[in-house]
Each structure stands twice: as structure tokens, then as C-alpha cells.
Amino acid sequence: MGTSVAIVSGIGAIQSILFTLLIFLKKERNKSDWILMVWFLVFSIHLSLKLGIEFYEVTSIDILIMTISFLHGPFFLFYSNSILGERFTRKSLLHFIPFLFFFIGCFYVEDIHEPNWEVILLIVKLTSLILYPSFILYDFKSKIRFLKSKTSNSSVLEYFWIKTAAIIFLVSMGVSVIRLITELSVGVSYFEFVDVLRYTVLVMIIGFYGLKYGTIYKPEEVSEYLSSNKGKYKHSPLKTNEINNISDLINQYFKENKSYLNPDFSLTKLSRSIDIRKHHLSQVINSEMKTTFYDLVNTKRIEYATLKIREGESSYLTMEGLGYDSGFNSKSVFFYHFKKQTGKTPGQYKKEMSTN
């Protein structure tokens, strides 16, 4: 292993551990955070092993280095799905079969460095690492409509880091294909440095943007939107009087509580507060109230913001500060919804109120 490869591996491993600690130290961690933590641990193990094999010739370590790449595709898929509204199920565990198959299989191969075996393993790994980001890009397109319809363009860009990471993944696979052709032609790996650099760069991108933008939308908001367009409530057991009662409970709750001012307020928390199942709440909000939970909450937040402006209570706050005080965790999202509801920016609205 060259010095440059060792340095980049060390940097990547340290980054992975630091990002894991930063996520662990967050006050509130959701499902996507836990998936990201485990993925970073996999990254740290992968890059650390690159260093370890230089000093310790252990067959099991060598085998893990050869097969651990099979884990990155599934974890990338699980993570992108978790922040875009998909649920993790038992069937999801099937994605780990290739890793287990080749990891265990390596122990039964007479020589794990036999050229034909290495080529087969590399081809399957490349296929895996190409298919996963390709599917993520395809799936991303089907859900981007929700993002564009629910926030400003600048906020939509905050979700495009997933697409960027997937594209980087695919471009780096092109380098790996060149590496494979080179190995088959002359039997020498000229691109080991680029391989290690790929994972180090991915750790940096996913770590930075995952921490910064990973929870702009809660998964339930995306899944609620997607399901509301699929005729999900056609065979609902709820009767008309039950729907009306739930609608009244929701309206009463928002009159008496300001929990929506908490940026982490969710459908789950509302469900627990009024003791109504989440899917029943979604049905009533979608079909009876003709909106989504996401829009309902943001409407209440804008009503709160406009009230503070009218009553002069926002004088000590900047417009951005007013947005955070009203429960938004993004300035651009606050400005977008404020203008959508009032027809004016917060600054214009405040100026108009001050002249009246």
C-alpha cells in the first residue's frame, strides 16, 4: 500500500468516526440517523482495514476487505429511502445476501487471490455498486415532485445532495471499470488510490449534507403525500360521523396547543396527543380537510407569524428569526409558505402592517 493510499484511508476512517459521534450526540435521532450511523461505522471499518492489512496479514481481514463493498449499496438505499418516506422491513434484509454469500464463500475458496475468483468478485461488486445508485436516481425522480410542490426551489436544492452522491458513486464506478480492464490486461492495480479516495469523498459529502439537510422533511410527510394520491382511503372503515369527530379533535387541538411551533412536531406526536391512529389522522386531513399534515402545520405556523407581526411582537426579531420562532427550520421554507399564504414576503407584510 502506498503512502498516499494510507493517508487517504486514515482520513476517511477518522471522518467516518467523527460523523458517527456527531450524529450520536444529536439531541433527537430518527431512523435515518441510526441508519447513517451504522453506515459510517461500515465506512470506518472498510477504510481502517485498508490500513490494518498493511501490518497484519490475516485471511479474515483480507476477505472482509474484498466483500465489505457489498454493504455500501444497501445502506445508501436504506438511508435515501428513510429520508424520502420508505419504511425498513424484514424484506430489506435480503439486500445483505450478496455480502453474506461472498463473505462466507471466500472461506471455502482454496486461494482467495486466484485471478478468476478476484475477477468474478470484482464484476459482481461493480454491478452492485452501479445498480444501487442507479435505482436511487430513478426513485428520486418519482418523489421530487413532492419536494417541488411543497417548498421553494432553494429548499429543493437542499435535497439534491442525494442525487449528487449517487452520481459521484456512478462516476467512480467508471474508474473502477477502467481498473478492472487494467487488471485483466496487465495484472496490476493502478487505481487503488482512486478507489480509496472515492469512499473518503463520499463520507465527506454524505456526512456534511446528511447532518445539515437530512431532516428537512419528515419521512411521514413524504409518504403521506404519496399515499394520498393512490386512493388509499377507498376502503377505509371510518364512518362519516367518526371522520367529523376526528376533524373536530384536530381543530380543537390546534386551537388549544402550540406544539406546531416545535420544528420536530410530527404526525406521530399529534397521534399520541389526541389518541387517534396515524393513518386515520392522515385520512381525515387528506380527504376531509383537503390538505396534508405538512401543509396544515405550516398554515398554523404562518398564522402564528402574522399574528406576531400584527401585534408588534416581532420587532425584536429578524424575519429569519421570526421563521425559526414560528417552527420553521429553514429560512427559505418560511419565506415560501409566508408568501404562498399571504401573497407577500414577511418584510412586505410587516411594512404594510406598520403603515396601517
PDB file of N, CA and C in Angstrom, residues 80-174:
ATOM      1  N   SER A  80     -31.394   6.701   1.831  1.00  0.00           N
ATOM      2  CA  SER A  80     -32.173   7.579   0.955  1.00  0.00           C
ATOM      3  C   SER A  80     -33.662   7.285   1.085  1.00  0.00           C
ATOM      4  N   ASN A  81     -34.016   6.011   1.228  1.00  0.00           N
ATOM      5  CA  ASN A  81     -35.421   5.650   1.422  1.00  0.00           C
ATOM      6  C   ASN A  81     -35.966   6.197   2.735  1.00  0.00           C
ATOM      7  N   SER A  82     -35.145   6.148   3.782  1.00  0.00           N
ATOM      8  CA  SER A  82     -35.617   6.573   5.105  1.00  0.00           C
ATOM      9  C   SER A  82     -35.925   8.057   5.151  1.00  0.00           C
ATOM     10  N   ILE A  83     -35.158   8.874   4.421  1.00  0.00           N
ATOM     11  CA  ILE A  83     -35.439  10.312   4.446  1.00  0.00           C
ATOM     12  C   ILE A  83     -36.407  10.727   3.350  1.00  0.00           C
ATOM     13  N   LEU A  84     -36.787   9.778   2.497  1.00  0.00           N
ATOM     14  CA  LEU A  84     -37.774  10.066   1.461  1.00  0.00           C
ATOM     15  C   LEU A  84     -39.065   9.281   1.658  1.00  0.00           C
ATOM     16  N   GLY A  85     -39.232   8.720   2.865  1.00  0.00           N
ATOM     17  CA  GLY A  85     -40.538   8.193   3.227  1.00  0.00           C
ATOM     18  C   GLY A  85     -40.762   6.703   3.152  1.00  0.00           C
ATOM     19  N   GLU A  86     -39.772   5.923   2.743  1.00  0.00           N
ATOM     20  CA  GLU A  86     -39.962   4.476   2.663  1.00  0.00           C
ATOM     21  C   GLU A  86     -39.652   3.814   4.004  1.00  0.00           C
ATOM     22  N   ARG A  87     -40.344   2.725   4.289  1.00  0.00           N
ATOM     23  CA  ARG A  87     -40.137   2.009   5.546  1.00  0.00           C
ATOM     24  C   ARG A  87     -39.139   0.863   5.387  1.00  0.00           C
ATOM     25  N   PHE A  88     -38.410   0.624   6.460  1.00  0.00           N
ATOM     26  CA  PHE A  88     -37.482  -0.509   6.504  1.00  0.00           C
ATOM     27  C   PHE A  88     -38.267  -1.726   6.983  1.00  0.00           C
ATOM     28  N   THR A  89     -38.260  -2.791   6.183  1.00  0.00           N
ATOM     29  CA  THR A  89     -38.996  -4.008   6.536  1.00  0.00           C
ATOM     30  C   THR A  89     -38.032  -5.197   6.609  1.00  0.00           C
ATOM     31  N   ARG A  90     -38.563  -6.333   7.011  1.00  0.00           N
ATOM     32  CA  ARG A  90     -37.729  -7.539   7.071  1.00  0.00           C
ATOM     33  C   ARG A  90     -37.202  -7.917   5.696  1.00  0.00           C
ATOM     34  N   LYS A  91     -38.000  -7.643   4.678  1.00  0.00           N
ATOM     35  CA  LYS A  91     -37.566  -7.960   3.316  1.00  0.00           C
ATOM     36  C   LYS A  91     -36.329  -7.160   2.927  1.00  0.00           C
ATOM     37  N   SER A  92     -36.153  -6.010   3.567  1.00  0.00           N
ATOM     38  CA  SER A  92     -34.988  -5.174   3.268  1.00  0.00           C
ATOM     39  C   SER A  92     -33.689  -5.905   3.575  1.00  0.00           C
ATOM     40  N   LEU A  93     -33.751  -6.833   4.522  1.00  0.00           N
ATOM     41  CA  LEU A  93     -32.551  -7.583   4.917  1.00  0.00           C
ATOM     42  C   LEU A  93     -32.028  -8.465   3.786  1.00  0.00           C
ATOM     43  N   LEU A  94     -32.872  -8.736   2.790  1.00  0.00           N
ATOM     44  CA  LEU A  94     -32.443  -9.555   1.656  1.00  0.00           C
ATOM     45  C   LEU A  94     -31.310  -8.890   0.880  1.00  0.00           C
ATOM     46  N   HIS A  95     -31.198  -7.577   1.011  1.00  0.00           N
ATOM     47  CA  HIS A  95     -30.132  -6.851   0.310  1.00  0.00           C
ATOM     48  C   HIS A  95     -28.744  -7.242   0.816  1.00  0.00           C
ATOM     49  N   PHE A  96     -28.684  -7.856   1.991  1.00  0.00           N
ATOM     50  CA  PHE A  96     -27.388  -8.251   2.550  1.00  0.00           C
ATOM     51  C   PHE A  96     -26.942  -9.646   2.088  1.00  0.00           C
ATOM     52  N   ILE A  97     -27.785 -10.323   1.329  1.00  0.00           N
ATOM     53  CA  ILE A  97     -27.454 -11.683   0.882  1.00  0.00           C
ATOM     54  C   ILE A  97     -26.159 -11.737   0.057  1.00  0.00           C
ATOM     55  N   PRO A  98     -25.952 -10.823  -0.923  1.00  0.00           N
ATOM     56  CA  PRO A  98     -24.690 -10.885  -1.688  1.00  0.00           C
ATOM     57  C   PRO A  98     -23.452 -10.789  -0.801  1.00  0.00           C
ATOM     58  N   PHE A  99     -23.504  -9.889   0.197  1.00  0.00           N
ATOM     59  CA  PHE A  99     -22.362  -9.764   1.111  1.00  0.00           C
ATOM     60  C   PHE A  99     -22.116 -11.077   1.855  1.00  0.00           C
ATOM     61  N   LEU A 100     -23.173 -11.638   2.431  1.00  0.00           N
ATOM     62  CA  LEU A 100     -23.035 -12.874   3.204  1.00  0.00           C
ATOM     63  C   LEU A 100     -22.585 -14.037   2.321  1.00  0.00           C
ATOM     64  N   PHE A 101     -23.139 -14.100   1.118  1.00  0.00           N
ATOM     65  CA  PHE A 101     -22.802 -15.195   0.202  1.00  0.00           C
ATOM     66  C   PHE A 101     -21.313 -15.189  -0.140  1.00  0.00           C
ATOM     67  N   PHE A 102     -20.798 -14.024  -0.538  1.00  0.00           N
ATOM     68  CA  PHE A 102     -19.394 -13.963  -0.951  1.00  0.00           C
ATOM     69  C   PHE A 102     -18.442 -13.956   0.242  1.00  0.00           C
ATOM     70  N   PHE A 103     -18.885 -13.359   1.358  1.00  0.00           N
ATOM     71  CA  PHE A 103     -18.030 -13.363   2.554  1.00  0.00           C
ATOM     72  C   PHE A 103     -17.809 -14.797   3.041  1.00  0.00           C
ATOM     73  N   ILE A 104     -18.905 -15.544   3.151  1.00  0.00           N
ATOM     74  CA  ILE A 104     -18.797 -16.944   3.593  1.00  0.00           C
ATOM     75  C   ILE A 104     -18.118 -17.793   2.517  1.00  0.00           C
ATOM     76  N   GLY A 105     -18.465 -17.500   1.255  1.00  0.00           N
ATOM     77  CA  GLY A 105     -17.892 -18.267   0.151  1.00  0.00           C
ATOM     78  C   GLY A 105     -16.379 -18.170   0.070  1.00  0.00           C
ATOM     79  N   CYS A 106     -15.850 -16.998   0.446  1.00  0.00           N
ATOM     80  CA  CYS A 106     -14.396 -16.802   0.383  1.00  0.00           C
ATOM     81  C   CYS A 106     -13.640 -17.782   1.288  1.00  0.00           C
ATOM     82  N   PHE A 107     -14.277 -18.199   2.371  1.00  0.00           N
ATOM     83  CA  PHE A 107     -13.620 -19.128   3.299  1.00  0.00           C
ATOM     84  C   PHE A 107     -13.513 -20.541   2.711  1.00  0.00           C
ATOM     85  N   TYR A 108     -14.302 -20.805   1.672  1.00  0.00           N
ATOM     86  CA  TYR A 108     -14.295 -22.133   1.057  1.00  0.00           C
ATOM     87  C   TYR A 108     -13.506 -22.160  -0.251  1.00  0.00           C
ATOM     88  N   VAL A 109     -12.982 -20.991  -0.637  1.00  0.00           N
ATOM     89  CA  VAL A 109     -12.158 -20.927  -1.843  1.00  0.00           C
ATOM     90  C   VAL A 109     -10.715 -21.243  -1.462  1.00  0.00           C
ATOM     91  N   GLU A 110     -10.096 -22.084  -2.257  1.00  0.00           N
ATOM     92  CA  GLU A 110      -8.727 -22.520  -1.934  1.00  0.00           C
ATOM     93  C   GLU A 110      -7.757 -21.348  -1.887  1.00  0.00           C
ATOM     94  N   ASP A 111      -7.864 -20.437  -2.857  1.00  0.00           N
ATOM     95  CA  ASP A 111      -6.990 -19.255  -2.894  1.00  0.00           C
ATOM     96  C   ASP A 111      -7.840 -18.041  -3.235  1.00  0.00           C
ATOM     97  N   ILE A 112      -8.076 -17.179  -2.238  1.00  0.00           N
ATOM     98  CA  ILE A 112      -8.957 -16.020  -2.467  1.00  0.00           C
ATOM     99  C   ILE A 112      -8.348 -15.018  -3.438  1.00  0.00           C
ATOM    100  N   HIS A 113      -7.050 -15.118  -3.678  1.00  0.00           N
ATOM    101  CA  HIS A 113      -6.394 -14.207  -4.617  1.00  0.00           C
ATOM    102  C   HIS A 113      -6.172 -14.855  -5.980  1.00  0.00           C
ATOM    103  N   GLU A 114      -6.851 -15.974  -6.201  1.00  0.00           N
ATOM    104  CA  GLU A 114      -6.791 -16.610  -7.512  1.00  0.00           C
ATOM    105  C   GLU A 114      -7.441 -15.668  -8.526  1.00  0.00           C
ATOM    106  N   PRO A 115      -6.770 -15.331  -9.638  1.00  0.00           N
ATOM    107  CA  PRO A 115      -7.239 -14.307 -10.586  1.00  0.00           C
ATOM    108  C   PRO A 115      -8.695 -14.440 -11.012  1.00  0.00           C
ATOM    109  N   ASN A 116      -9.119 -15.646 -11.378  1.00  0.00           N
ATOM    110  CA  ASN A 116     -10.503 -15.821 -11.844  1.00  0.00           C
ATOM    111  C   ASN A 116     -11.518 -15.492 -10.746  1.00  0.00           C
ATOM    112  N   TRP A 117     -11.233 -15.906  -9.517  1.00  0.00           N
ATOM    113  CA  TRP A 117     -12.124 -15.616  -8.398  1.00  0.00           C
ATOM    114  C   TRP A 117     -12.177 -14.118  -8.124  1.00  0.00           C
ATOM    115  N   GLU A 118     -11.029 -13.445  -8.159  1.00  0.00           N
ATOM    116  CA  GLU A 118     -10.988 -12.000  -7.919  1.00  0.00           C
ATOM    117  C   GLU A 118     -11.764 -11.245  -8.988  1.00  0.00           C
ATOM    118  N   VAL A 119     -11.650 -11.684 -10.237  1.00  0.00           N
ATOM    119  CA  VAL A 119     -12.365 -11.025 -11.336  1.00  0.00           C
ATOM    120  C   VAL A 119     -13.874 -11.194 -11.167  1.00  0.00           C
ATOM    121  N   ILE A 120     -14.313 -12.414 -10.844  1.00  0.00           N
ATOM    122  CA  ILE A 120     -15.746 -12.663 -10.618  1.00  0.00           C
ATOM    123  C   ILE A 120     -16.266 -11.778  -9.491  1.00  0.00           C
ATOM    124  N   LEU A 121     -15.518 -11.729  -8.399  1.00  0.00           N
ATOM    125  CA  LEU A 121     -15.914 -10.928  -7.238  1.00  0.00           C
ATOM    126  C   LEU A 121     -15.995  -9.454  -7.593  1.00  0.00           C
ATOM    127  N   LEU A 122     -15.014  -8.970  -8.352  1.00  0.00           N
ATOM    128  CA  LEU A 122     -14.978  -7.555  -8.718  1.00  0.00           C
ATOM    129  C   LEU A 122     -16.122  -7.195  -9.652  1.00  0.00           C
ATOM    130  N   ILE A 123     -16.433  -8.073 -10.606  1.00  0.00           N
ATOM    131  CA  ILE A 123     -17.539  -7.810 -11.537  1.00  0.00           C
ATOM    132  C   ILE A 123     -18.869  -7.727 -10.790  1.00  0.00           C
ATOM    133  N   VAL A 124     -19.093  -8.652  -9.861  1.00  0.00           N
ATOM    134  CA  VAL A 124     -20.342  -8.645  -9.086  1.00  0.00           C
ATOM    135  C   VAL A 124     -20.418  -7.395  -8.210  1.00  0.00           C
ATOM    136  N   LYS A 125     -19.292  -6.999  -7.606  1.00  0.00           N
ATOM    137  CA  LYS A 125     -19.274  -5.786  -6.771  1.00  0.00           C
ATOM    138  C   LYS A 125     -19.588  -4.551  -7.604  1.00  0.00           C
ATOM    139  N   LEU A 126     -18.971  -4.455  -8.787  1.00  0.00           N
ATOM    140  CA  LEU A 126     -19.225  -3.306  -9.660  1.00  0.00           C
ATOM    141  C   LEU A 126     -20.689  -3.256 -10.075  1.00  0.00           C
ATOM    142  N   THR A 127     -21.253  -4.413 -10.381  1.00  0.00           N
ATOM    143  CA  THR A 127     -22.671  -4.478 -10.754  1.00  0.00           C
ATOM    144  C   THR A 127     -23.545  -3.970  -9.614  1.00  0.00           C
ATOM    145  N   SER A 128     -23.238  -4.411  -8.398  1.00  0.00           N
ATOM    146  CA  SER A 128     -23.986  -3.976  -7.219  1.00  0.00           C
ATOM    147  C   SER A 128     -23.871  -2.471  -7.014  1.00  0.00           C
ATOM    148  N   LEU A 129     -22.637  -1.966  -7.124  1.00  0.00           N
ATOM    149  CA  LEU A 129     -22.395  -0.544  -6.858  1.00  0.00           C
ATOM    150  C   LEU A 129     -22.880   0.358  -7.984  1.00  0.00           C
ATOM    151  N   ILE A 130     -23.219  -0.219  -9.126  1.00  0.00           N
ATOM    152  CA  ILE A 130     -23.823   0.552 -10.218  1.00  0.00           C
ATOM    153  C   ILE A 130     -25.348   0.515 -10.114  1.00  0.00           C
ATOM    154  N   LEU A 131     -25.895  -0.656  -9.796  1.00  0.00           N
ATOM    155  CA  LEU A 131     -27.353  -0.811  -9.740  1.00  0.00           C
ATOM    156  C   LEU A 131     -27.989   0.016  -8.628  1.00  0.00           C
ATOM    157  N   TYR A 132     -27.378   0.032  -7.445  1.00  0.00           N
ATOM    158  CA  TYR A 132     -27.990   0.734  -6.311  1.00  0.00           C
ATOM    159  C   TYR A 132     -28.126   2.240  -6.542  1.00  0.00           C
ATOM    160  N   PRO A 133     -27.040   2.955  -6.873  1.00  0.00           N
ATOM    161  CA  PRO A 133     -27.213   4.395  -7.116  1.00  0.00           C
ATOM    162  C   PRO A 133     -28.094   4.688  -8.319  1.00  0.00           C
ATOM    163  N   SER A 134     -28.101   3.788  -9.320  1.00  0.00           N
ATOM    164  CA  SER A 134     -28.976   3.980 -10.486  1.00  0.00           C
ATOM    165  C   SER A 134     -30.438   3.922 -10.059  1.00  0.00           C
ATOM    166  N   PHE A 135     -30.771   2.947  -9.220  1.00  0.00           N
ATOM    167  CA  PHE A 135     -32.146   2.834  -8.727  1.00  0.00           C
ATOM    168  C   PHE A 135     -32.510   4.036  -7.860  1.00  0.00           C
ATOM    169  N   ILE A 136     -31.565   4.496  -7.037  1.00  0.00           N
ATOM    170  CA  ILE A 136     -31.813   5.653  -6.172  1.00  0.00           C
ATOM    171  C   ILE A 136     -32.125   6.882  -7.014  1.00  0.00           C
ATOM    172  N   LEU A 137     -31.388   7.077  -8.112  1.00  0.00           N
ATOM    173  CA  LEU A 137     -31.646   8.207  -9.012  1.00  0.00           C
ATOM    174  C   LEU A 137     -33.028   8.085  -9.645  1.00  0.00           C
ATOM    175  N   TYR A 138     -33.387   6.881 -10.062  1.00  0.00           N
ATOM    176  CA  TYR A 138     -34.706   6.644 -10.664  1.00  0.00           C
ATOM    177  C   TYR A 138     -35.815   6.923  -9.655  1.00  0.00           C
ATOM    178  N   ASP A 139     -35.649   6.418  -8.441  1.00  0.00           N
ATOM    179  CA  ASP A 139     -36.649   6.589  -7.389  1.00  0.00           C
ATOM    180  C   ASP A 139     -36.762   8.054  -6.981  1.00  0.00           C
ATOM    181  N   PHE A 140     -35.635   8.751  -7.022  1.00  0.00           N
ATOM    182  CA  PHE A 140     -35.601  10.164  -6.646  1.00  0.00           C
ATOM    183  C   PHE A 140     -36.531  10.984  -7.538  1.00  0.00           C
ATOM    184  N   LYS A 141     -36.561  10.659  -8.831  1.00  0.00           N
ATOM    185  CA  LYS A 141     -37.388  11.406  -9.774  1.00  0.00           C
ATOM    186  C   LYS A 141     -38.869  11.300  -9.436  1.00  0.00           C
ATOM    187  N   SER A 142     -39.290  10.135  -8.939  1.00  0.00           N
ATOM    188  CA  SER A 142     -40.707   9.919  -8.643  1.00  0.00           C
ATOM    189  C   SER A 142     -41.170  10.704  -7.417  1.00  0.00           C
ATOM    190  N   LYS A 143     -40.218  11.140  -6.587  1.00  0.00           N
ATOM    191  CA  LYS A 143     -40.577  11.836  -5.353  1.00  0.00           C
ATOM    192  C   LYS A 143     -40.225  13.320  -5.367  1.00  0.00           C
ATOM    193  N   ILE A 144     -39.444  13.746  -6.364  1.00  0.00           N
ATOM    194  CA  ILE A 144     -39.024  15.143  -6.408  1.00  0.00           C
ATOM    195  C   ILE A 144     -40.218  16.064  -6.640  1.00  0.00           C
ATOM    196  N   ARG A 145     -41.298  15.520  -7.256  1.00  0.00           N
ATOM    197  CA  ARG A 145     -42.500  16.318  -7.483  1.00  0.00           C
ATOM    198  C   ARG A 145     -43.070  16.826  -6.160  1.00  0.00           C
ATOM    199  N   PHE A 146     -43.019  15.968  -5.156  1.00  0.00           N
ATOM    200  CA  PHE A 146     -43.500  16.364  -3.826  1.00  0.00           C
ATOM    201  C   PHE A 146     -42.670  17.512  -3.277  1.00  0.00           C
ATOM    202  N   LEU A 147     -41.357  17.421  -3.407  1.00  0.00           N
ATOM    203  CA  LEU A 147     -40.475  18.447  -2.866  1.00  0.00           C
ATOM    204  C   LEU A 147     -40.713  19.784  -3.552  1.00  0.00           C
ATOM    205  N   LYS A 148     -40.891  19.736  -4.875  1.00  0.00           N
ATOM    206  CA  LYS A 148     -41.093  20.979  -5.617  1.00  0.00           C
ATOM    207  C   LYS A 148     -42.437  21.617  -5.297  1.00  0.00           C
ATOM    208  N   SER A 149     -43.424  20.797  -4.995  1.00  0.00           N
ATOM    209  CA  SER A 149     -44.759  21.327  -4.728  1.00  0.00           C
ATOM    210  C   SER A 149     -44.921  21.829  -3.303  1.00  0.00           C
ATOM    211  N   LYS A 150     -43.993  21.445  -2.410  1.00  0.00           N
ATOM    212  CA  LYS A 150     -44.159  21.765  -1.005  1.00  0.00           C
ATOM    213  C   LYS A 150     -43.185  22.804  -0.473  1.00  0.00           C
ATOM    214  N   THR A 151     -42.246  23.245  -1.281  1.00  0.00           N
ATOM    215  CA  THR A 151     -41.294  24.226  -0.783  1.00  0.00           C
ATOM    216  C   THR A 151     -40.705  25.021  -1.927  1.00  0.00           C
ATOM    217  N   SER A 152     -39.830  25.968  -1.602  1.00  0.00           N
ATOM    218  CA  SER A 152     -39.214  26.820  -2.608  1.00  0.00           C
ATOM    219  C   SER A 152     -38.107  26.075  -3.326  1.00  0.00           C
ATOM    220  N   ASN A 153     -37.700  26.611  -4.475  1.00  0.00           N
ATOM    221  CA  ASN A 153     -36.658  25.954  -5.255  1.00  0.00           C
ATOM    222  C   ASN A 153     -35.364  25.807  -4.485  1.00  0.00           C
ATOM    223  N   SER A 154     -35.015  26.823  -3.678  1.00  0.00           N
ATOM    224  CA  SER A 154     -33.768  26.766  -2.922  1.00  0.00           C
ATOM    225  C   SER A 154     -33.785  25.621  -1.928  1.00  0.00           C
ATOM    226  N   SER A 155     -34.953  25.321  -1.373  1.00  0.00           N
ATOM    227  CA  SER A 155     -35.036  24.216  -0.421  1.00  0.00           C
ATOM    228  C   SER A 155     -34.997  22.877  -1.133  1.00  0.00           C
ATOM    229  N   VAL A 156     -35.563  22.839  -2.342  1.00  0.00           N
ATOM    230  CA  VAL A 156     -35.499  21.608  -3.115  1.00  0.00           C
ATOM    231  C   VAL A 156     -34.044  21.255  -3.399  1.00  0.00           C
ATOM    232  N   LEU A 157     -33.228  22.281  -3.650  1.00  0.00           N
ATOM    233  CA  LEU A 157     -31.811  22.044  -3.909  1.00  0.00           C
ATOM    234  C   LEU A 157     -31.141  21.375  -2.727  1.00  0.00           C
ATOM    235  N   GLU A 158     -31.662  21.623  -1.529  1.00  0.00           N
ATOM    236  CA  GLU A 158     -31.058  21.042  -0.340  1.00  0.00           C
ATOM    237  C   GLU A 158     -31.213  19.524  -0.307  1.00  0.00           C
ATOM    238  N   TYR A 159     -32.135  18.998  -1.110  1.00  0.00           N
ATOM    239  CA  TYR A 159     -32.314  17.552  -1.171  1.00  0.00           C
ATOM    240  C   TYR A 159     -31.507  16.929  -2.308  1.00  0.00           C
ATOM    241  N   PHE A 160     -30.956  17.771  -3.179  1.00  0.00           N
ATOM    242  CA  PHE A 160     -30.272  17.257  -4.352  1.00  0.00           C
ATOM    243  C   PHE A 160     -28.907  16.673  -4.034  1.00  0.00           C
ATOM    244  N   TRP A 161     -28.468  16.800  -2.787  1.00  0.00           N
ATOM    245  CA  TRP A 161     -27.189  16.184  -2.429  1.00  0.00           C
ATOM    246  C   TRP A 161     -27.270  14.662  -2.551  1.00  0.00           C
ATOM    247  N   ILE A 162     -28.484  14.107  -2.369  1.00  0.00           N
ATOM    248  CA  ILE A 162     -28.660  12.659  -2.531  1.00  0.00           C
ATOM    249  C   ILE A 162     -28.368  12.283  -3.984  1.00  0.00           C
ATOM    250  N   LYS A 163     -28.921  13.081  -4.894  1.00  0.00           N
ATOM    251  CA  LYS A 163     -28.687  12.846  -6.317  1.00  0.00           C
ATOM    252  C   LYS A 163     -27.211  13.017  -6.650  1.00  0.00           C
ATOM    253  N   THR A 164     -26.592  14.054  -6.070  1.00  0.00           N
ATOM    254  CA  THR A 164     -25.169  14.306  -6.311  1.00  0.00           C
ATOM    255  C   THR A 164     -24.317  13.133  -5.842  1.00  0.00           C
ATOM    256  N   ALA A 165     -24.615  12.632  -4.645  1.00  0.00           N
ATOM    257  CA  ALA A 165     -23.855  11.497  -4.103  1.00  0.00           C
ATOM    258  C   ALA A 165     -24.015  10.266  -4.992  1.00  0.00           C
ATOM    259  N   ALA A 166     -25.236  10.050  -5.496  1.00  0.00           N
ATOM    260  CA  ALA A 166     -25.483   8.897  -6.369  1.00  0.00           C
ATOM    261  C   ALA A 166     -24.704   9.026  -7.675  1.00  0.00           C
ATOM    262  N   ILE A 167     -24.651  10.245  -8.220  1.00  0.00           N
ATOM    263  CA  ILE A 167     -23.912  10.471  -9.466  1.00  0.00           C
ATOM    264  C   ILE A 167     -22.416  10.257  -9.248  1.00  0.00           C
ATOM    265  N   ILE A 168     -21.897  10.768  -8.115  1.00  0.00           N
ATOM    266  CA  ILE A 168     -20.478  10.558  -7.796  1.00  0.00           C
ATOM    267  C   ILE A 168     -20.188   9.069  -7.675  1.00  0.00           C
ATOM    268  N   PHE A 169     -21.118   8.368  -7.053  1.00  0.00           N
ATOM    269  CA  PHE A 169     -20.998   6.915  -6.925  1.00  0.00           C
ATOM    270  C   PHE A 169     -20.843   6.282  -8.313  1.00  0.00           C
ATOM    271  N   LEU A 170     -21.713   6.691  -9.259  1.00  0.00           N
ATOM    272  CA  LEU A 170     -21.699   6.105 -10.597  1.00  0.00           C
ATOM    273  C   LEU A 170     -20.439   6.477 -11.372  1.00  0.00           C
ATOM    274  N   VAL A 171     -20.017   7.744 -11.252  1.00  0.00           N
ATOM    275  CA  VAL A 171     -18.794   8.178 -11.941  1.00  0.00           C
ATOM    276  C   VAL A 171     -17.591   7.392 -11.433  1.00  0.00           C
ATOM    277  N   SER A 172     -17.542   7.216 -10.117  1.00  0.00           N
ATOM    278  CA  SER A 172     -16.419   6.467  -9.537  1.00  0.00           C
ATOM    279  C   SER A 172     -16.427   5.015 -10.000  1.00  0.00           C
ATOM    280  N   MET A 173     -17.631   4.506 -10.319  1.00  0.00           N
ATOM    281  CA  MET A 173     -17.711   3.145 -10.835  1.00  0.00           C
ATOM    282  C   MET A 173     -17.057   3.046 -12.210  1.00  0.00           C
ATOM    283  N   GLY A 174     -17.139   4.154 -12.963  1.00  0.00           N
ATOM    284  CA  GLY A 174     -16.468   4.187 -14.261  1.00  0.00           C
ATOM    285  C   GLY A 174     -14.970   4.001 -14.096  1.00  0.00           C
TER     286      GLY A 174
END
